[in-house]
Amino acid sequence: MQFIRLRIALLALVLVVVVLGTAVGWAQSSPTTEELEKKIDDLQKQLSDVKAQLSAMQPASAPAASQSLVSSGSPSQPATPAPTLSSLLGGTTLSGFVDAYYGYNSNQPSNFTNSNQFFNPYSNQFGLNMIELVMDKAPDPSASRTGYHVALGFGSAMNAINGSDPAGLGFAQYLKEGYFSYLAPVGKGLQIDVGKFVTPAGAEVIESKDNWNYTRGLLFYYAIPYFHYGARAKYVFNDKFSLTGYLVNGWNNIVATESGKTYGLSVGWNPTKKVSVIENYLAGPQLAATVDPGGSNSSWRQLWDTVVTYSPNSKLSLMVNGDYGRGDRFCLLSSGSGLPCIAASAPVSWYGAAGYVKYAFNNKCTIATRYEYFSDPNGFATALGPGLGQHLQEGTFTFERDIASHIISRLEYRHDASSEPFFQKGSKPFSERSQNTATLGLIFTFSTAETK
């Protein structure tokens, strides 16, 4: 650029010298008309030569460059785009939700607590189901084969999930999931996760927004675990078949109460685009050594879990879930606290089934119904104790309306019933065989994936 400016200055100087020289010549002598015309022709030729040389020296973007030089005196610089949240996070996605509700119980329990609804236990008042923040980076064979998933939560749901963990309170109280992932270069990719993750069993999940109904069902609370701590490996053979293996400490524990491990297998099968079948099996010791009559790890808890989903069209979806568990024992006679069990019960069992129907009127309004039957003949799953078995049923109707793109509202009516006096009415616990509740839930969601 400096060279071009120098050439332009020299040519201008030559032109000025030529003009001045001609003027001086005219002043010294009085030229004839022919001489004047010849001088004018010579000046025009010289001016044409200067213009040609200037045009030859201009780059392809000369007009823009000249405009920039004239307006600012320096070359223009391209504007640097402002950084976005997605560009700062890279491959990590932030997401989460706030889930609050108002609940009403027709039994008017004096302790303001609903039975069979541990995630939204408070009646006749406002309550906080859960606040969740998720940081997720999925492994990608084209970029990085490593990834991670961390989900932190606060509220009644987190209290229920981690309340029985032998690890106690502390940071683990607010950790719903936390694991790292590695996509091994085996076939199409074998993903291995190590850490704390939710159970594969069940038709429902911890987050209200991802279920068909607002409240969780009987099978979710009594038949299956919430989470595991250990390792899992998943391989997707094709769009129809996948297989996942598990090696974990047990049910709902970061710190194990026995030396044995729980093993698991999940089979996913999609015979058509409208049908999905998931079969889960978990087995391993759950009793502490002091309770197990055969010694450490001799009594195994087993769970069979089946979920089948059928969507005949874009508006209607059907789902069924069945569970069967057995293997735990009650200690009937002990020589003292912390001492081995002298006499134990036979292995206990529990089982149940649930059916779901969901219909979407449009992309904003949906209705969903659920019916469940759960049998706890030994009083183990519902924690009543030996000889206090019961059969539970519940029916739920849920209306969902998306108020805005990030706000979900759900209005729900639920009826629970038991074969035994199980529910509290007023100040009398275990005095009623049924319970009616109405719940209004509001869920606000967000995700940085929407900005990418």
Short mmCIF file of C-alpha atoms in Angstrom, two decimals:
data_model
loop_
_atom_site.label_atom_id
_atom_site.label_comp_id
_atom_site.label_asym_id
_atom_site.label_seq_id
_atom_site.Cartn_x
_atom_site.Cartn_y
_atom_site.Cartn_z
CA MET A 1 0.00 0.00 0.00
CA GLN A 2 2.88 2.40 0.76
CA PHE A 3 4.44 1.57 -2.63
CA ILE A 4 1.21 2.44 -4.46
CA ARG A 5 0.94 5.74 -2.61
CA LEU A 6 4.56 6.60 -3.61
CA ARG A 7 3.91 5.88 -7.29
CA ILE A 8 0.78 8.05 -7.26
CA ALA A 9 2.70 10.93 -5.65
CA LEU A 10 5.53 10.73 -8.25
CA LEU A 11 3.10 10.72 -11.17
CA ALA A 12 1.27 13.72 -9.74
CA LEU A 13 4.60 15.51 -9.35
CA VAL A 14 5.51 14.80 -13.00
CA LEU A 15 2.15 16.16 -14.12
CA VAL A 16 2.67 19.33 -12.07
CA VAL A 17 6.19 19.82 -13.52
CA VAL A 18 4.89 19.39 -17.06
CA VAL A 19 2.12 21.93 -16.51
CA LEU A 20 4.48 24.44 -14.85
CA GLY A 21 7.09 24.00 -17.56
CA THR A 22 4.53 24.68 -20.23
CA ALA A 23 3.29 27.76 -18.42
CA VAL A 24 6.83 29.12 -18.09
CA GLY A 25 7.43 28.55 -21.81
CA TRP A 26 4.30 30.47 -22.61
CA ALA A 27 5.38 33.36 -20.44
CA GLN A 28 8.80 33.65 -22.15
CA SER A 29 7.44 33.65 -25.69
CA SER A 30 4.14 34.27 -27.32
CA PRO A 31 3.25 30.91 -28.95
CA THR A 32 1.31 30.68 -32.16
CA THR A 33 -2.09 29.00 -32.41
CA GLU A 34 -0.52 25.87 -33.89
CA GLU A 35 1.99 25.67 -31.02
CA LEU A 36 -0.83 26.03 -28.44
CA GLU A 37 -2.83 23.23 -30.04
CA LYS A 38 0.29 21.01 -30.11
CA LYS A 39 0.97 21.71 -26.42
CA ILE A 40 -2.63 20.85 -25.50
CA ASP A 41 -2.43 17.56 -27.43
CA ASP A 42 0.82 16.67 -25.67
CA LEU A 43 -0.72 17.38 -22.23
CA GLN A 44 -3.78 15.25 -23.01
CA LYS A 45 -1.56 12.34 -24.08
CA GLN A 46 0.53 12.63 -20.91
CA LEU A 47 -2.64 12.78 -18.77
CA SER A 48 -4.01 9.67 -20.50
CA ASP A 49 -0.72 7.84 -19.82
CA VAL A 50 -0.91 8.80 -16.12
CA LYS A 51 -4.53 7.54 -15.87
CA ALA A 52 -3.57 4.25 -17.53
CA GLN A 53 -0.70 3.72 -15.12
CA LEU A 54 -2.96 4.51 -12.13
CA SER A 55 -5.58 1.99 -13.35
CA ALA A 56 -2.92 -0.70 -13.79
CA MET A 57 -1.71 -0.23 -10.19
CA GLN A 58 -5.23 -0.49 -8.58
CA PRO A 59 -5.99 -3.93 -6.91
CA ALA A 60 -9.29 -5.83 -7.56
CA SER A 61 -10.82 -4.31 -4.44
CA ALA A 62 -9.57 -0.80 -5.23
CA PRO A 63 -12.96 0.94 -5.06
CA ALA A 64 -13.67 -0.45 -1.60
CA ALA A 65 -10.12 0.23 -0.46
CA SER A 66 -10.18 3.77 -1.83
CA GLN A 67 -13.53 4.39 -0.17
CA SER A 68 -12.08 3.12 3.10
CA LEU A 69 -8.98 5.32 2.72
CA VAL A 70 -11.04 8.38 2.00
CA SER A 71 -13.56 7.87 4.81
CA SER A 72 -11.29 6.68 7.62
CA GLY A 73 -7.75 7.16 6.46
CA SER A 74 -6.95 3.47 7.20
CA PRO A 75 -8.04 0.06 5.83
CA SER A 76 -11.34 -1.26 7.23
CA GLN A 77 -11.18 -4.36 9.48
CA PRO A 78 -13.86 -7.13 9.40
CA ALA A 79 -16.14 -7.05 12.45
CA THR A 80 -15.41 -9.77 15.02
CA PRO A 81 -18.62 -11.69 15.87
CA ALA A 82 -19.68 -11.50 19.50
CA PRO A 83 -19.08 -14.77 21.41
CA THR A 84 -22.20 -16.83 22.13
CA LEU A 85 -22.88 -19.16 25.07
CA SER A 86 -22.76 -22.16 22.75
CA SER A 87 -19.32 -21.16 21.40
CA LEU A 88 -17.99 -20.70 24.94
CA LEU A 89 -19.30 -24.09 26.09
CA GLY A 90 -17.96 -25.96 23.07
CA GLY A 91 -19.37 -29.50 23.09
CA THR A 92 -20.97 -29.11 26.52
CA THR A 93 -24.71 -28.53 26.84
CA LEU A 94 -26.34 -26.92 29.86
CA SER A 95 -29.97 -27.71 30.58
CA GLY A 96 -32.37 -27.98 33.48
CA PHE A 97 -35.76 -27.18 34.90
CA VAL A 98 -37.67 -25.84 37.89
CA ASP A 99 -40.64 -28.00 38.95
CA ALA A 100 -43.11 -26.60 41.52
CA TYR A 101 -46.65 -27.63 42.43
CA TYR A 102 -49.69 -27.12 44.62
CA GLY A 103 -51.26 -30.26 46.09
CA TYR A 104 -54.63 -30.99 47.72
CA ASN A 105 -55.57 -34.13 49.70
CA SER A 106 -59.23 -34.80 50.45
CA ASN A 107 -58.27 -36.74 53.62
CA GLN A 108 -56.83 -33.52 55.06
CA PRO A 109 -53.93 -35.26 56.86
CA SER A 110 -52.73 -33.26 59.86
CA ASN A 111 -49.10 -33.85 58.91
CA PHE A 112 -49.80 -32.34 55.43
CA THR A 113 -48.25 -35.39 53.76
CA ASN A 114 -49.54 -37.56 50.92
CA SER A 115 -48.98 -41.30 50.94
CA ASN A 116 -47.48 -42.97 47.83
CA GLN A 117 -46.26 -39.62 46.46
CA PHE A 118 -42.70 -39.15 47.72
CA PHE A 119 -41.61 -36.63 45.06
CA ASN A 120 -44.54 -34.30 45.78
CA PRO A 121 -45.40 -35.26 49.36
CA TYR A 122 -46.88 -32.02 50.66
CA SER A 123 -50.66 -31.58 50.69
CA ASN A 124 -52.79 -28.44 50.91
CA GLN A 125 -49.79 -26.21 50.21
CA PHE A 126 -47.21 -25.20 47.63
CA GLY A 127 -44.20 -27.46 47.26
CA LEU A 128 -40.94 -27.80 45.34
CA ASN A 129 -40.68 -31.06 43.47
CA MET A 130 -37.22 -30.48 42.01
CA ILE A 131 -34.72 -28.01 40.61
CA GLU A 132 -32.20 -29.62 38.27
CA LEU A 133 -29.09 -28.43 36.43
CA VAL A 134 -27.48 -30.76 33.90
CA MET A 135 -24.03 -30.48 32.26
CA ASP A 136 -23.65 -32.95 29.44
CA LYS A 137 -21.02 -33.72 26.83
CA ALA A 138 -21.68 -36.79 24.72
CA PRO A 139 -18.68 -38.72 23.34
CA ASP A 140 -18.17 -38.21 19.62
CA PRO A 141 -15.94 -40.51 17.51
CA SER A 142 -15.24 -37.67 15.04
CA ALA A 143 -14.07 -35.28 17.79
CA SER A 144 -13.48 -36.77 21.24
CA ARG A 145 -14.36 -40.26 22.43
CA THR A 146 -14.68 -39.08 26.01
CA GLY A 147 -17.65 -37.33 27.60
CA TYR A 148 -19.41 -36.74 30.88
CA HIS A 149 -22.83 -36.21 32.42
CA VAL A 150 -23.47 -34.38 35.70
CA ALA A 151 -26.98 -33.70 37.04
CA LEU A 152 -27.44 -31.74 40.27
CA GLY A 153 -30.82 -31.45 41.97
CA PHE A 154 -32.57 -29.91 44.94
CA GLY A 155 -36.06 -30.49 46.36
CA SER A 156 -38.36 -33.22 47.64
CA ALA A 157 -37.46 -35.56 44.79
CA MET A 158 -33.76 -35.45 45.67
CA ASN A 159 -34.57 -36.10 49.33
CA ALA A 160 -36.47 -39.24 48.33
CA ILE A 161 -33.83 -40.45 45.86
CA ASN A 162 -30.83 -40.15 48.19
CA GLY A 163 -32.59 -40.49 51.54
CA SER A 164 -31.65 -44.15 52.06
CA ASP A 165 -28.10 -44.00 50.68
CA PRO A 166 -25.61 -45.32 53.29
CA ALA A 167 -23.22 -42.59 52.13
CA GLY A 168 -25.35 -40.14 54.11
CA LEU A 169 -25.81 -36.46 53.39
CA GLY A 170 -23.21 -34.05 52.05
CA PHE A 171 -22.57 -33.41 48.37
CA ALA A 172 -24.07 -36.77 47.38
CA GLN A 173 -27.44 -35.52 48.62
CA TYR A 174 -27.68 -33.18 45.62
CA LEU A 175 -26.11 -35.45 42.99
CA LYS A 176 -28.72 -37.17 40.85
CA GLU A 177 -26.21 -38.45 38.30
CA GLY A 178 -22.49 -38.08 37.78
CA TYR A 179 -20.49 -40.26 35.41
CA PHE A 180 -17.87 -40.08 32.68
CA SER A 181 -18.18 -41.84 29.33
CA TYR A 182 -15.84 -43.46 26.84
CA LEU A 183 -16.84 -44.55 23.35
CA ALA A 184 -14.60 -47.52 22.64
CA PRO A 185 -13.74 -48.15 18.95
CA VAL A 186 -15.53 -51.51 18.88
CA GLY A 187 -17.76 -52.04 15.86
CA LYS A 188 -20.18 -49.11 15.72
CA GLY A 189 -19.03 -47.96 19.14
CA LEU A 190 -19.25 -49.44 22.64
CA GLN A 191 -20.12 -46.73 25.18
CA ILE A 192 -18.86 -47.30 28.71
CA ASP A 193 -20.14 -45.16 31.61
CA VAL A 194 -18.63 -45.17 35.11
CA GLY A 195 -20.17 -43.39 38.10
CA LYS A 196 -23.70 -42.78 39.39
CA PHE A 197 -26.62 -43.17 36.98
CA VAL A 198 -30.37 -43.75 37.15
CA THR A 199 -31.77 -47.26 36.94
CA PRO A 200 -32.74 -48.75 33.56
CA ALA A 201 -35.88 -50.29 35.09
CA GLY A 202 -39.37 -48.85 34.90
CA ALA A 203 -41.63 -46.96 32.52
CA GLU A 204 -41.18 -43.66 34.38
CA VAL A 205 -38.18 -41.47 35.19
CA ILE A 206 -37.26 -38.99 37.92
CA GLU A 207 -38.06 -35.84 35.90
CA SER A 208 -41.78 -34.98 35.80
CA LYS A 209 -41.49 -33.32 32.39
CA ASP A 210 -40.37 -36.58 30.75
CA ASN A 211 -43.27 -38.67 32.08
CA TRP A 212 -46.82 -38.91 30.78
CA ASN A 213 -48.29 -38.09 34.22
CA TYR A 214 -47.13 -35.55 36.78
CA THR A 215 -46.90 -37.86 39.82
CA ARG A 216 -44.86 -41.06 39.81
CA GLY A 217 -46.65 -44.39 40.06
CA LEU A 218 -46.61 -47.23 42.57
CA LEU A 219 -44.16 -49.34 40.57
CA PHE A 220 -41.71 -46.45 40.39
CA TYR A 221 -41.68 -46.01 44.18
CA TYR A 222 -42.02 -49.59 45.42
CA ALA A 223 -40.96 -52.08 42.72
CA ILE A 224 -37.68 -50.75 41.29
CA PRO A 225 -34.57 -48.84 42.41
CA TYR A 226 -33.89 -45.15 41.76
CA PHE A 227 -30.19 -45.29 40.88
CA HIS A 228 -27.00 -47.36 40.81
CA TYR A 229 -23.30 -46.68 41.31
CA GLY A 230 -20.84 -48.63 39.19
CA ALA A 231 -20.29 -49.26 35.48
CA ARG A 232 -22.40 -49.99 32.43
CA ALA A 233 -21.58 -50.74 28.80
CA LYS A 234 -24.02 -50.27 25.90
CA TYR A 235 -23.73 -51.45 22.32
CA VAL A 236 -26.25 -50.51 19.62
CA PHE A 237 -26.21 -53.17 16.90
CA ASN A 238 -28.67 -51.33 14.62
CA ASP A 239 -31.85 -49.24 14.80
CA LYS A 240 -33.77 -52.28 16.08
CA PHE A 241 -31.57 -53.90 18.71
CA SER A 242 -29.33 -52.74 21.59
CA LEU A 243 -27.74 -54.44 24.59
CA THR A 244 -26.51 -52.96 27.91
CA GLY A 245 -24.66 -54.70 30.73
CA TYR A 246 -24.35 -53.47 34.34
CA LEU A 247 -21.95 -54.09 37.23
CA VAL A 248 -22.95 -51.94 40.22
CA ASN A 249 -22.83 -51.82 44.01
CA GLY A 250 -26.54 -52.49 44.38
CA TRP A 251 -29.81 -50.57 44.75
CA ASN A 252 -29.79 -46.89 45.74
CA ASN A 253 -26.31 -46.87 47.28
CA ILE A 254 -23.01 -45.25 46.50
CA VAL A 255 -21.47 -47.04 49.49
CA ALA A 256 -22.27 -50.78 49.43
CA THR A 257 -23.58 -52.60 52.51
CA GLU A 258 -22.16 -55.95 51.33
CA SER A 259 -19.13 -57.10 49.37
CA GLY A 260 -21.12 -58.69 46.55
CA LYS A 261 -22.10 -56.80 43.41
CA THR A 262 -25.34 -56.52 41.47
CA TYR A 263 -25.34 -57.61 37.85
CA GLY A 264 -27.76 -56.42 35.21
CA LEU A 265 -28.75 -56.74 31.59
CA SER A 266 -31.02 -54.56 29.43
CA VAL A 267 -32.27 -55.57 26.01
CA GLY A 268 -33.85 -52.98 23.73
CA TRP A 269 -35.85 -54.15 20.73
CA ASN A 270 -37.75 -52.04 18.19
CA PRO A 271 -39.39 -54.49 15.76
CA THR A 272 -41.12 -51.57 13.99
CA LYS A 273 -41.09 -47.79 14.25
CA LYS A 274 -44.35 -47.99 16.23
CA VAL A 275 -43.34 -50.65 18.78
CA SER A 276 -40.62 -50.58 21.45
CA VAL A 277 -39.79 -53.37 23.91
CA ILE A 278 -37.31 -53.08 26.81
CA GLU A 279 -36.48 -56.01 29.09
CA ASN A 280 -34.37 -55.47 32.24
CA TYR A 281 -32.94 -57.97 34.70
CA LEU A 282 -31.05 -57.10 37.91
CA ALA A 283 -29.67 -59.58 40.45
CA GLY A 284 -27.31 -59.34 43.41
CA PRO A 285 -27.05 -59.43 47.22
CA GLN A 286 -28.74 -56.57 49.08
CA LEU A 287 -28.85 -57.76 52.71
CA ALA A 288 -26.22 -56.74 55.22
CA ALA A 289 -24.12 -59.66 56.46
CA THR A 290 -25.74 -59.45 59.92
CA VAL A 291 -29.21 -59.98 58.40
CA ASP A 292 -28.38 -62.60 55.78
CA PRO A 293 -28.99 -65.96 57.48
CA GLY A 294 -26.66 -67.77 55.13
CA GLY A 295 -23.82 -65.35 55.60
CA SER A 296 -22.65 -62.50 53.45
CA ASN A 297 -23.93 -62.48 49.83
CA SER A 298 -25.99 -65.69 50.09
CA SER A 299 -29.41 -64.03 49.57
CA TRP A 300 -29.86 -62.33 46.20
CA ARG A 301 -32.51 -59.80 45.24
CA GLN A 302 -33.77 -60.30 41.69
CA LEU A 303 -35.90 -58.01 39.53
CA TRP A 304 -37.56 -58.64 36.17
CA ASP A 305 -38.85 -55.47 34.48
CA THR A 306 -40.65 -55.18 31.13
CA VAL A 307 -41.79 -52.04 29.28
CA VAL A 308 -43.70 -52.15 25.98
CA THR A 309 -44.70 -48.99 24.08
CA TYR A 310 -46.99 -48.82 21.04
CA SER A 311 -47.73 -45.64 19.06
CA PRO A 312 -50.22 -46.38 16.24
CA ASN A 313 -50.11 -42.76 15.07
CA SER A 314 -48.63 -39.37 15.98
CA LYS A 315 -51.42 -38.55 18.45
CA LEU A 316 -52.05 -41.80 20.36
CA SER A 317 -49.50 -43.72 22.49
CA LEU A 318 -49.99 -46.80 24.67
CA MET A 319 -47.61 -48.30 27.24
CA VAL A 320 -47.57 -51.21 29.68
CA ASN A 321 -45.06 -51.97 32.45
CA GLY A 322 -44.68 -55.14 34.50
CA ASP A 323 -42.36 -55.86 37.48
CA TYR A 324 -41.58 -58.90 39.58
CA GLY A 325 -39.04 -58.94 42.42
CA ARG A 326 -37.99 -61.47 45.05
CA GLY A 327 -35.13 -62.69 47.24
CA ASP A 328 -34.87 -60.46 50.33
CA ARG A 329 -35.57 -61.77 53.83
CA PHE A 330 -36.75 -60.42 57.16
CA CYS A 331 -34.67 -61.09 60.23
CA LEU A 332 -37.16 -62.62 62.67
CA LEU A 333 -34.77 -63.26 65.56
CA SER A 334 -31.42 -61.68 66.37
CA SER A 335 -29.04 -62.10 69.29
CA GLY A 336 -28.55 -58.35 69.45
CA SER A 337 -28.00 -55.17 67.52
CA GLY A 338 -25.26 -55.61 64.94
CA LEU A 339 -25.08 -59.35 65.59
CA PRO A 340 -25.85 -62.08 63.04
CA CYS A 341 -29.48 -63.02 62.44
CA ILE A 342 -30.48 -66.25 64.15
CA ALA A 343 -33.76 -66.81 62.32
CA ALA A 344 -34.91 -65.24 59.04
CA SER A 345 -38.07 -65.38 56.96
CA ALA A 346 -38.44 -67.13 53.67
CA PRO A 347 -37.56 -65.02 50.60
CA VAL A 348 -40.13 -62.28 50.07
CA SER A 349 -41.61 -61.16 46.75
CA TRP A 350 -43.50 -58.24 45.17
CA TYR A 351 -45.07 -57.67 41.77
CA GLY A 352 -47.24 -55.28 39.82
CA ALA A 353 -48.40 -53.95 36.46
CA ALA A 354 -49.28 -50.56 35.01
CA GLY A 355 -51.06 -49.40 31.87
CA TYR A 356 -50.81 -45.94 30.26
CA VAL A 357 -52.72 -44.12 27.52
CA LYS A 358 -51.69 -40.73 26.11
CA TYR A 359 -53.46 -38.65 23.47
CA ALA A 360 -52.18 -35.38 21.99
CA PHE A 361 -54.88 -33.06 20.66
CA ASN A 362 -52.17 -30.82 19.20
CA ASN A 363 -48.63 -29.74 20.04
CA LYS A 364 -49.83 -27.90 23.16
CA CYS A 365 -52.62 -29.98 24.76
CA THR A 366 -52.32 -33.61 25.90
CA ILE A 367 -54.26 -35.95 28.16
CA ALA A 368 -52.81 -39.06 29.85
CA THR A 369 -54.28 -41.77 32.05
CA ARG A 370 -52.62 -44.44 34.18
CA TYR A 371 -53.87 -47.47 36.08
CA GLU A 372 -51.67 -49.57 38.40
CA TYR A 373 -51.94 -52.65 40.54
CA PHE A 374 -49.19 -53.51 43.01
CA SER A 375 -49.04 -56.48 45.37
CA ASP A 376 -46.79 -56.56 48.43
CA PRO A 377 -47.88 -59.84 50.08
CA ASN A 378 -45.06 -59.87 52.63
CA GLY A 379 -45.16 -56.19 53.59
CA PHE A 380 -41.57 -55.74 52.41
CA ALA A 381 -41.72 -53.16 49.61
CA THR A 382 -44.12 -50.84 51.43
CA ALA A 383 -42.14 -51.28 54.68
CA LEU A 384 -45.09 -52.47 56.77
CA GLY A 385 -43.26 -55.53 58.07
CA PRO A 386 -43.74 -59.34 58.19
CA GLY A 387 -47.35 -60.48 58.02
CA LEU A 388 -48.61 -57.00 57.02
CA GLY A 389 -49.00 -57.44 53.31
CA GLN A 390 -51.35 -55.38 51.15
CA HIS A 391 -52.52 -54.79 47.61
CA LEU A 392 -52.42 -51.24 46.24
CA GLN A 393 -54.19 -49.71 43.25
CA GLU A 394 -54.21 -46.23 41.77
CA GLY A 395 -55.80 -44.41 38.85
CA THR A 396 -54.54 -41.07 37.52
CA PHE A 397 -55.88 -38.59 34.96
CA THR A 398 -53.56 -35.80 33.76
CA PHE A 399 -54.24 -32.81 31.51
CA GLU A 400 -51.16 -31.07 30.12
CA ARG A 401 -51.09 -27.59 28.57
CA ASP A 402 -47.92 -25.95 27.30
CA ILE A 403 -48.35 -22.32 28.32
CA ALA A 404 -45.23 -21.19 26.44
CA SER A 405 -42.26 -22.77 24.71
CA HIS A 406 -40.52 -23.30 28.07
CA ILE A 407 -43.42 -23.61 30.53
CA ILE A 408 -45.40 -26.84 31.01
CA SER A 409 -48.55 -26.95 33.16
CA ARG A 410 -50.21 -30.15 34.36
CA LEU A 411 -53.49 -30.57 36.21
CA GLU A 412 -53.92 -34.02 37.72
CA TYR A 413 -56.48 -36.04 39.68
CA ARG A 414 -55.38 -39.27 41.40
CA HIS A 415 -57.18 -41.95 43.43
CA ASP A 416 -55.18 -44.39 45.59
CA ALA A 417 -56.70 -47.44 47.32
CA SER A 418 -55.39 -50.26 49.49
CA SER A 419 -56.70 -53.59 50.73
CA GLU A 420 -55.68 -52.48 54.25
CA PRO A 421 -56.02 -49.23 56.24
CA PHE A 422 -52.93 -47.52 54.88
CA PHE A 423 -53.73 -43.81 54.49
CA GLN A 424 -53.98 -41.08 57.08
CA LYS A 425 -57.13 -39.03 57.59
CA GLY A 426 -56.92 -35.99 59.80
CA SER A 427 -54.74 -36.89 62.77
CA LYS A 428 -55.33 -40.67 62.48
CA PRO A 429 -52.57 -42.54 60.60
CA PHE A 430 -53.36 -45.85 58.90
CA SER A 431 -57.09 -45.25 59.27
CA GLU A 432 -58.29 -45.08 55.64
CA ARG A 433 -58.23 -47.46 52.69
CA SER A 434 -58.25 -44.72 50.05
CA GLN A 435 -56.89 -41.27 49.23
CA ASN A 436 -57.90 -38.66 46.65
CA THR A 437 -55.46 -35.96 45.58
CA ALA A 438 -55.45 -33.10 43.07
CA THR A 439 -52.21 -31.50 41.91
CA LEU A 440 -51.32 -28.52 39.74
CA GLY A 441 -47.72 -28.62 38.54
CA LEU A 442 -45.72 -25.96 36.70
CA ILE A 443 -42.40 -26.81 35.05
CA PHE A 444 -40.00 -24.28 33.51
CA THR A 445 -37.31 -25.79 31.25
CA PHE A 446 -34.21 -24.43 29.53
CA SER A 447 -31.34 -25.71 27.39
CA THR A 448 -28.38 -24.13 25.60
CA ALA A 449 -28.88 -26.66 22.79
CA GLU A 450 -31.61 -24.36 21.46
CA THR A 451 -29.03 -21.64 20.75
CA LYS A 452 -26.80 -23.83 18.57
#
